[in-house]
PDB file of C-alpha atoms in Angstrom:
ATOM      1  CA  UNK Y   1     137.899 119.832 104.288  1.00 84.00           C
ATOM      2  CA  UNK Y   2     134.197 119.290 104.999  1.00 95.00           C
ATOM      3  CA  UNK Y   3     131.171 120.972 106.616  1.00 97.00           C
ATOM      4  CA  UNK Y   4     128.328 118.488 106.946  1.00 98.00           C
ATOM      5  CA  UNK Y   5     125.066 117.711 108.721  1.00 98.00           C
ATOM      6  CA  UNK Y   6     123.999 114.172 109.616  1.00 98.00           C
ATOM      7  CA  UNK Y   7     120.312 114.873 108.849  1.00 98.00           C
ATOM      8  CA  UNK Y   8     119.229 117.209 106.059  1.00 98.00           C
ATOM      9  CA  UNK Y   9     115.436 116.667 106.311  1.00 97.00           C
ATOM     10  CA  UNK Y  10     114.433 117.774 109.798  1.00 98.00           C
ATOM     11  CA  UNK Y  11     111.010 117.449 111.404  1.00 96.00           C
ATOM     12  CA  UNK Y  12     109.718 118.065 114.929  1.00 95.00           C
ATOM     13  CA  UNK Y  13     111.881 116.259 117.474  1.00 95.00           C
ATOM     14  CA  UNK Y  14     114.820 115.795 115.104  1.00 97.00           C
ATOM     15  CA  UNK Y  15     118.381 116.999 115.631  1.00 98.00           C
ATOM     16  CA  UNK Y  16     121.358 116.956 113.279  1.00 98.00           C
ATOM     17  CA  UNK Y  17     125.037 116.493 114.118  1.00 98.00           C
ATOM     18  CA  UNK Y  18     127.069 119.277 112.544  1.00 98.00           C
ATOM     19  CA  UNK Y  19     130.664 118.360 111.709  1.00 98.00           C
ATOM     20  CA  UNK Y  20     133.420 120.681 110.501  1.00 97.00           C
ATOM     21  CA  UNK Y  21     136.725 119.098 109.477  1.00 96.00           C
ATOM     22  CA  UNK Y  22     139.572 121.564 108.943  1.00 94.00           C
ATOM     23  CA  UNK Y  23     142.766 120.733 107.029  1.00 91.00           C
ATOM     24  CA  UNK Y  24     144.794 121.309 110.199  1.00 93.00           C
ATOM     25  CA  UNK Y  25     144.343 122.383 113.802  1.00 94.00           C
ATOM     26  CA  UNK Y  26     142.758 125.791 114.137  1.00 93.00           C
ATOM     27  CA  UNK Y  27     142.857 128.474 116.800  1.00 91.00           C
ATOM     28  CA  UNK Y  28     140.224 130.982 117.833  1.00 85.00           C
ATOM     29  CA  UNK Y  29     137.384 129.000 116.330  1.00 93.00           C
ATOM     30  CA  UNK Y  30     134.051 129.407 118.145  1.00 94.00           C
ATOM     31  CA  UNK Y  31     130.327 129.035 117.501  1.00 96.00           C
ATOM     32  CA  UNK Y  32     130.227 132.739 116.652  1.00 95.00           C
ATOM     33  CA  UNK Y  33     132.053 131.807 113.425  1.00 95.00           C
ATOM     34  CA  UNK Y  34     128.987 129.803 112.307  1.00 97.00           C
ATOM     35  CA  UNK Y  35     125.860 131.575 111.084  1.00 97.00           C
ATOM     36  CA  UNK Y  36     122.878 129.492 112.168  1.00 98.00           C
ATOM     37  CA  UNK Y  37     119.387 129.836 110.648  1.00 98.00           C
ATOM     38  CA  UNK Y  38     116.025 128.560 111.903  1.00 98.00           C
ATOM     39  CA  UNK Y  39     117.489 126.735 114.859  1.00 98.00           C
ATOM     40  CA  UNK Y  40     120.178 126.528 117.529  1.00 98.00           C
ATOM     41  CA  UNK Y  41     123.643 124.950 117.564  1.00 98.00           C
ATOM     42  CA  UNK Y  42     125.211 123.596 120.741  1.00 98.00           C
ATOM     43  CA  UNK Y  43     128.784 124.633 121.533  1.00 98.00           C
ATOM     44  CA  UNK Y  44     131.032 122.881 119.035  1.00 98.00           C
ATOM     45  CA  UNK Y  45     133.820 120.837 120.559  1.00 97.00           C
ATOM     46  CA  UNK Y  46     136.927 119.054 119.325  1.00 97.00           C
ATOM     47  CA  UNK Y  47     139.490 116.648 120.735  1.00 96.00           C
ATOM     48  CA  UNK Y  48     142.191 117.710 118.260  1.00 96.00           C
ATOM     49  CA  UNK Y  49     141.143 121.176 117.029  1.00 95.00           C
ATOM     50  CA  UNK Y  50     140.692 119.695 113.550  1.00 96.00           C
ATOM     51  CA  UNK Y  51     137.343 117.905 113.689  1.00 98.00           C
ATOM     52  CA  UNK Y  52     134.615 119.886 115.453  1.00 98.00           C
ATOM     53  CA  UNK Y  53     131.091 118.689 116.207  1.00 98.00           C
ATOM     54  CA  UNK Y  54     127.905 120.175 117.602  1.00 98.00           C
ATOM     55  CA  UNK Y  55     124.172 119.455 117.582  1.00 98.00           C
ATOM     56  CA  UNK Y  56     121.729 121.524 115.559  1.00 98.00           C
ATOM     57  CA  UNK Y  57     118.097 121.662 116.729  1.00 98.00           C
ATOM     58  CA  UNK Y  58     115.527 123.262 114.415  1.00 98.00           C
ATOM     59  CA  UNK Y  59     113.122 125.866 115.739  1.00 98.00           C
ATOM     60  CA  UNK Y  60     109.528 124.732 116.304  1.00 96.00           C
ATOM     61  CA  UNK Y  61     106.825 125.945 113.937  1.00 94.00           C
ATOM     62  CA  UNK Y  62     109.109 126.361 110.923  1.00 97.00           C
ATOM     63  CA  UNK Y  63     108.496 125.121 107.381  1.00 95.00           C
ATOM     64  CA  UNK Y  64     111.406 126.111 105.152  1.00 97.00           C
ATOM     65  CA  UNK Y  65     112.892 124.171 102.239  1.00 97.00           C
ATOM     66  CA  UNK Y  66     116.023 126.326 101.906  1.00 98.00           C
ATOM     67  CA  UNK Y  67     118.531 126.449 104.771  1.00 98.00           C
ATOM     68  CA  UNK Y  68     122.316 126.366 105.147  1.00 98.00           C
ATOM     69  CA  UNK Y  69     124.786 126.904 107.969  1.00 98.00           C
ATOM     70  CA  UNK Y  70     127.644 129.220 107.019  1.00 97.00           C
ATOM     71  CA  UNK Y  71     131.210 129.195 108.324  1.00 96.00           C
ATOM     72  CA  UNK Y  72     132.914 132.592 108.409  1.00 93.00           C
ATOM     73  CA  UNK Y  73     136.595 133.395 107.879  1.00 91.00           C
ATOM     74  CA  UNK Y  74     137.656 134.809 111.250  1.00 88.00           C
ATOM     75  CA  UNK Y  75     139.485 131.693 112.479  1.00 90.00           C
ATOM     76  CA  UNK Y  76     143.189 130.918 111.942  1.00 90.00           C
ATOM     77  CA  UNK Y  77     145.515 127.972 112.136  1.00 90.00           C
ATOM     78  CA  UNK Y  78     147.680 127.604 115.251  1.00 90.00           C
ATOM     79  CA  UNK Y  79     150.452 129.613 113.588  1.00 90.00           C
ATOM     80  CA  UNK Y  80     148.033 132.523 113.145  1.00 89.00           C
ATOM     81  CA  UNK Y  81     147.566 132.167 109.403  1.00 87.00           C
ATOM     82  CA  UNK Y  82     144.173 133.490 108.395  1.00 85.00           C
ATOM     83  CA  UNK Y  83     141.954 131.495 106.128  1.00 83.00           C
ATOM     84  CA  UNK Y  84     142.392 132.957 102.690  1.00 74.00           C
ATOM     85  CA  UNK Y  85     139.225 131.654 101.074  1.00 79.00           C
ATOM     86  CA  UNK Y  86     135.592 132.686 101.158  1.00 83.00           C
ATOM     87  CA  UNK Y  87     132.974 131.550 103.641  1.00 89.00           C
ATOM     88  CA  UNK Y  88     131.862 127.919 103.483  1.00 94.00           C
ATOM     89  CA  UNK Y  89     128.331 126.537 103.777  1.00 97.00           C
ATOM     90  CA  UNK Y  90     126.738 123.181 104.411  1.00 97.00           C
ATOM     91  CA  UNK Y  91     124.634 121.527 101.756  1.00 98.00           C
ATOM     92  CA  UNK Y  92     121.036 122.700 101.798  1.00 98.00           C
ATOM     93  CA  UNK Y  93     118.752 121.166 104.419  1.00 98.00           C
ATOM     94  CA  UNK Y  94     114.979 121.279 104.846  1.00 98.00           C
ATOM     95  CA  UNK Y  95     112.964 121.979 107.987  1.00 98.00           C
ATOM     96  CA  UNK Y  96     109.350 121.123 108.677  1.00 97.00           C
ATOM     97  CA  UNK Y  97     108.588 121.457 112.367  1.00 97.00           C
ATOM     98  CA  UNK Y  98     105.041 122.674 111.786  1.00 96.00           C
ATOM     99  CA  UNK Y  99     102.591 119.904 112.712  1.00 95.00           C
ATOM    100  CA  UNK Y 100      99.429 119.514 110.669  1.00 96.00           C
ATOM    101  CA  UNK Y 101      96.228 120.927 112.137  1.00 96.00           C
ATOM    102  CA  UNK Y 102      92.555 120.185 111.558  1.00 97.00           C
ATOM    103  CA  UNK Y 103      90.891 122.968 109.612  1.00 98.00           C
ATOM    104  CA  UNK Y 104      87.483 121.312 109.933  1.00 98.00           C
ATOM    105  CA  UNK Y 105      85.861 117.961 110.811  1.00 98.00           C
ATOM    106  CA  UNK Y 106      82.204 118.092 109.794  1.00 98.00           C
ATOM    107  CA  UNK Y 107      79.114 116.047 109.019  1.00 98.00           C
ATOM    108  CA  UNK Y 108      76.584 117.166 106.415  1.00 98.00           C
ATOM    109  CA  UNK Y 109      73.638 115.893 108.505  1.00 98.00           C
ATOM    110  CA  UNK Y 110      73.631 116.040 112.301  1.00 98.00           C
ATOM    111  CA  UNK Y 111      70.079 114.767 112.913  1.00 98.00           C
ATOM    112  CA  UNK Y 112      69.933 111.278 111.431  1.00 98.00           C
ATOM    113  CA  UNK Y 113      66.891 109.068 111.104  1.00 96.00           C
ATOM    114  CA  UNK Y 114      66.234 105.758 109.383  1.00 95.00           C
ATOM    115  CA  UNK Y 115      67.453 105.839 105.780  1.00 96.00           C
ATOM    116  CA  UNK Y 116      69.677 108.902 106.289  1.00 98.00           C
ATOM    117  CA  UNK Y 117      73.401 109.132 105.625  1.00 98.00           C
ATOM    118  CA  UNK Y 118      75.835 111.927 106.383  1.00 98.00           C
ATOM    119  CA  UNK Y 119      78.915 113.011 104.420  1.00 98.00           C
ATOM    120  CA  UNK Y 120      81.920 113.193 106.749  1.00 98.00           C
ATOM    121  CA  UNK Y 121      84.603 115.695 105.702  1.00 98.00           C
ATOM    122  CA  UNK Y 122      88.010 116.226 107.295  1.00 98.00           C
ATOM    123  CA  UNK Y 123      90.104 119.138 106.035  1.00 98.00           C
ATOM    124  CA  UNK Y 124      93.732 119.166 107.197  1.00 98.00           C
ATOM    125  CA  UNK Y 125      95.994 122.232 107.062  1.00 97.00           C
ATOM    126  CA  UNK Y 126      98.368 120.385 104.740  1.00 96.00           C
ATOM    127  CA  UNK Y 127      98.777 117.034 103.001  1.00 97.00           C
ATOM    128  CA  UNK Y 128      98.916 114.100 105.428  1.00 97.00           C
ATOM    129  CA  UNK Y 129     100.473 110.647 105.206  1.00 93.00           C
ATOM    130  CA  UNK Y 130      99.368 107.376 106.755  1.00 87.00           C
ATOM    131  CA  UNK Y 131      95.801 108.541 107.300  1.00 95.00           C
ATOM    132  CA  UNK Y 132      93.183 105.770 107.211  1.00 96.00           C
ATOM    133  CA  UNK Y 133      89.713 105.004 108.531  1.00 97.00           C
ATOM    134  CA  UNK Y 134      91.338 103.319 111.511  1.00 97.00           C
ATOM    135  CA  UNK Y 135      92.295 106.832 112.668  1.00 97.00           C
ATOM    136  CA  UNK Y 136      88.592 107.684 113.103  1.00 98.00           C
ATOM    137  CA  UNK Y 137      86.577 106.271 116.000  1.00 98.00           C
ATOM    138  CA  UNK Y 138      83.012 105.696 114.777  1.00 98.00           C
ATOM    139  CA  UNK Y 139      80.025 105.249 117.101  1.00 98.00           C
ATOM    140  CA  UNK Y 140      76.544 103.878 116.376  1.00 98.00           C
ATOM    141  CA  UNK Y 141      77.153 103.476 112.678  1.00 98.00           C
ATOM    142  CA  UNK Y 142      79.595 102.731 109.865  1.00 98.00           C
ATOM    143  CA  UNK Y 143      81.895 104.953 107.813  1.00 98.00           C
ATOM    144  CA  UNK Y 144      82.854 104.132 104.237  1.00 98.00           C
ATOM    145  CA  UNK Y 145      86.537 104.302 103.311  1.00 98.00           C
ATOM    146  CA  UNK Y 146      87.548 107.966 103.320  1.00 98.00           C
ATOM    147  CA  UNK Y 147      89.189 109.188 100.118  1.00 98.00           C
ATOM    148  CA  UNK Y 148      91.039 112.292  98.964  1.00 98.00           C
ATOM    149  CA  UNK Y 149      92.299 113.717  95.688  1.00 97.00           C
ATOM    150  CA  UNK Y 150      94.984 115.832  97.377  1.00 97.00           C
ATOM    151  CA  UNK Y 151      95.598 114.220 100.791  1.00 97.00           C
ATOM    152  CA  UNK Y 152      94.238 117.398 102.414  1.00 98.00           C
ATOM    153  CA  UNK Y 153      90.451 117.105 102.105  1.00 98.00           C
ATOM    154  CA  UNK Y 154      89.066 113.645 102.915  1.00 98.00           C
ATOM    155  CA  UNK Y 155      85.440 112.506 102.611  1.00 98.00           C
ATOM    156  CA  UNK Y 156      83.419 109.416 103.485  1.00 98.00           C
ATOM    157  CA  UNK Y 157      79.797 108.465 104.130  1.00 98.00           C
ATOM    158  CA  UNK Y 158      78.465 107.701 107.608  1.00 98.00           C
ATOM    159  CA  UNK Y 159      75.409 105.443 107.927  1.00 98.00           C
ATOM    160  CA  UNK Y 160      73.765 105.133 111.353  1.00 98.00           C
ATOM    161  CA  UNK Y 161      72.994 101.734 112.809  1.00 98.00           C
ATOM    162  CA  UNK Y 162      69.353 100.644 112.726  1.00 96.00           C
ATOM    163  CA  UNK Y 163      67.212 100.724 115.866  1.00 95.00           C
ATOM    164  CA  UNK Y 164      69.324 103.325 117.695  1.00 97.00           C
ATOM    165  CA  UNK Y 165      68.046 106.316 119.609  1.00 95.00           C
ATOM    166  CA  UNK Y 166      70.946 108.372 120.957  1.00 97.00           C
ATOM    167  CA  UNK Y 167      71.166 112.141 121.363  1.00 98.00           C
ATOM    168  CA  UNK Y 168      74.909 112.227 122.052  1.00 98.00           C
ATOM    169  CA  UNK Y 169      77.339 111.096 119.359  1.00 98.00           C
ATOM    170  CA  UNK Y 170      80.666 112.313 117.951  1.00 98.00           C
ATOM    171  CA  UNK Y 171      83.281 110.938 115.573  1.00 98.00           C
ATOM    172  CA  UNK Y 172      86.834 111.204 116.937  1.00 98.00           C
ATOM    173  CA  UNK Y 173      90.078 111.602 114.991  1.00 98.00           C
ATOM    174  CA  UNK Y 174      93.135 110.031 116.642  1.00 97.00           C
ATOM    175  CA  UNK Y 175      96.711 111.377 116.529  1.00 96.00           C
ATOM    176  CA  UNK Y 176      98.197 108.453 114.576  1.00 94.00           C
ATOM    177  CA  UNK Y 177      98.416 110.334 111.252  1.00 96.00           C
ATOM    178  CA  UNK Y 178     101.303 112.635 110.263  1.00 95.00           C
ATOM    179  CA  UNK Y 179     102.094 115.254 107.661  1.00 95.00           C
ATOM    180  CA  UNK Y 180     104.352 114.209 104.778  1.00 93.00           C
ATOM    181  CA  UNK Y 181     107.424 115.202 106.805  1.00 94.00           C
ATOM    182  CA  UNK Y 182     106.380 112.881 109.646  1.00 94.00           C
ATOM    183  CA  UNK Y 183     105.053 115.450 112.144  1.00 95.00           C
ATOM    184  CA  UNK Y 184     102.156 114.055 114.195  1.00 94.00           C
ATOM    185  CA  UNK Y 185      98.892 116.004 114.258  1.00 95.00           C
ATOM    186  CA  UNK Y 186      96.336 116.641 116.986  1.00 96.00           C
ATOM    187  CA  UNK Y 187      93.102 114.844 117.823  1.00 97.00           C
ATOM    188  CA  UNK Y 188      89.726 116.318 116.885  1.00 98.00           C
ATOM    189  CA  UNK Y 189      86.013 115.541 117.103  1.00 98.00           C
ATOM    190  CA  UNK Y 190      82.959 116.419 115.083  1.00 98.00           C
ATOM    191  CA  UNK Y 191      80.181 118.473 116.558  1.00 98.00           C
ATOM    192  CA  UNK Y 192      77.548 116.388 118.331  1.00 98.00           C
ATOM    193  CA  UNK Y 193      74.987 114.612 116.159  1.00 98.00           C
ATOM    194  CA  UNK Y 194      71.771 112.819 117.025  1.00 98.00           C
ATOM    195  CA  UNK Y 195      70.516 109.450 115.832  1.00 98.00           C
ATOM    196  CA  UNK Y 196      66.951 108.153 115.867  1.00 97.00           C
ATOM    197  CA  UNK Y 197      66.640 105.092 113.687  1.00 96.00           C
ATOM    198  CA  UNK Y 198      64.160 103.395 116.012  1.00 93.00           C
ATOM    199  CA  UNK Y 199      60.692 103.210 114.434  1.00 91.00           C
ATOM    200  CA  UNK Y 200      57.706 104.076 116.666  1.00 93.00           C
ATOM    201  CA  UNK Y 201      55.438 101.264 117.724  1.00 94.00           C
ATOM    202  CA  UNK Y 202      51.814 101.146 118.830  1.00 96.00           C
ATOM    203  CA  UNK Y 203      51.639 100.337 122.517  1.00 96.00           C
ATOM    204  CA  UNK Y 204      47.860 100.025 122.471  1.00 97.00           C
ATOM    205  CA  UNK Y 205      44.835 100.759 120.224  1.00 98.00           C
ATOM    206  CA  UNK Y 206      41.640 100.440 122.234  1.00 97.00           C
ATOM    207  CA  UNK Y 207      37.943 101.310 122.349  1.00 98.00           C
ATOM    208  CA  UNK Y 208      36.164 102.011 125.634  1.00 97.00           C
ATOM    209  CA  UNK Y 209      32.995 100.221 124.454  1.00 96.00           C
ATOM    210  CA  UNK Y 210      33.067  97.232 122.164  1.00 97.00           C
ATOM    211  CA  UNK Y 211      29.320  96.419 122.189  1.00 97.00           C
ATOM    212  CA  UNK Y 212      27.623  99.433 120.682  1.00 97.00           C
ATOM    213  CA  UNK Y 213      23.904 100.065 120.298  1.00 95.00           C
ATOM    214  CA  UNK Y 214      21.923 103.103 119.222  1.00 97.00           C
ATOM    215  CA  UNK Y 215      23.021 106.190 121.148  1.00 96.00           C
ATOM    216  CA  UNK Y 216      26.307 104.704 122.244  1.00 97.00           C
ATOM    217  CA  UNK Y 217      29.742 106.122 121.539  1.00 97.00           C
ATOM    218  CA  UNK Y 218      33.166 104.656 122.205  1.00 98.00           C
ATOM    219  CA  UNK Y 219      36.370 106.471 123.095  1.00 97.00           C
ATOM    220  CA  UNK Y 220      39.136 105.400 120.761  1.00 98.00           C
ATOM    221  CA  UNK Y 221      42.636 105.620 122.257  1.00 97.00           C
ATOM    222  CA  UNK Y 222      45.923 105.035 120.478  1.00 98.00           C
ATOM    223  CA  UNK Y 223      49.099 105.004 122.570  1.00 97.00           C
ATOM    224  CA  UNK Y 224      52.368 105.197 120.645  1.00 96.00           C
ATOM    225  CA  UNK Y 225      55.762 104.210 122.029  1.00 93.00           C
ATOM    226  CA  UNK Y 226      56.974 107.794 121.520  1.00 91.00           C
ATOM    227  CA  UNK Y 227      55.742 111.140 120.267  1.00 92.00           C
ATOM    228  CA  UNK Y 228      54.663 111.024 116.631  1.00 93.00           C
ATOM    229  CA  UNK Y 229      54.419 113.640 113.913  1.00 91.00           C
ATOM    230  CA  UNK Y 230      52.102 113.818 110.920  1.00 91.00           C
ATOM    231  CA  UNK Y 231      49.470 111.620 112.511  1.00 96.00           C
ATOM    232  CA  UNK Y 232      45.874 112.426 111.430  1.00 96.00           C
ATOM    233  CA  UNK Y 233      42.443 110.801 111.257  1.00 96.00           C
ATOM    234  CA  UNK Y 234      43.192 109.860 107.674  1.00 96.00           C
ATOM    235  CA  UNK Y 235      45.657 107.312 109.088  1.00 97.00           C
ATOM    236  CA  UNK Y 236      42.734 105.415 110.682  1.00 97.00           C
ATOM    237  CA  UNK Y 237      40.371 103.367 108.532  1.00 97.00           C
ATOM    238  CA  UNK Y 238      36.904 103.648 110.054  1.00 97.00           C
ATOM    239  CA  UNK Y 239      34.067 101.201 109.303  1.00 97.00           C
ATOM    240  CA  UNK Y 240      30.340 101.562 109.950  1.00 97.00           C
ATOM    241  CA  UNK Y 241      30.670 104.840 111.808  1.00 97.00           C
ATOM    242  CA  UNK Y 242      32.463 108.127 112.173  1.00 97.00           C
ATOM    243  CA  UNK Y 243      35.464 109.116 114.245  1.00 98.00           C
ATOM    244  CA  UNK Y 244      35.895 112.635 115.599  1.00 97.00           C
ATOM    245  CA  UNK Y 245      39.241 114.352 115.065  1.00 97.00           C
ATOM    246  CA  UNK Y 246      41.709 112.608 117.305  1.00 97.00           C
ATOM    247  CA  UNK Y 247      43.661 114.875 119.651  1.00 97.00           C
ATOM    248  CA  UNK Y 248      46.559 114.576 122.008  1.00 96.00           C
ATOM    249  CA  UNK Y 249      47.926 116.725 124.827  1.00 92.00           C
TER     250      UNK Y 249
END
């Protein structure tokens, strides 16, 4: 009379109650009369040999939009009359027990200084649902709202916080997103990136002699707060004298 499943859109963790209702009590019916695809069916039981139920569990790692369970014709009624019709099938049901994965989670710039930004790109293995910036833990900076044209590749712009000097930073993706079927995905992190948005300062700028007469010289010393690059004598304005090429060890 009917051959139904309680859930016809199955994801990871789902099960579906399979119910077969015969027109009368049957004999010799067993699970071997049911052809099961992409999953397993518990032993079907009945209190009256008319209505039989079991639980179908889909196999992990399957993504298949076309599935049916099929009832064969080997069973009989209690008088021994064979079923005279053809095999019967459930309505179609879909299975997606393949969780999304992270194909890549990258930053276009991994050595950030003042004024720099970095494009953050997350590529999922399939379209995701419910993904938002709140799924990404951001350190020492800010991330613009991530957008996507296909729900697979998402991009946003990371801007480091000013006055930060940190050699160890990652962005972290949580597991709160799902694929469109509702399967949760894994966590992931970017590769490490460095931030130096702290400008150097001049700790001291001194002369060893500040009362100069003929024949005198004065050692000029500049101490920066950190190592500097691109510094040259042309950065120093000299009056009423000459300054030898400044050097540093």
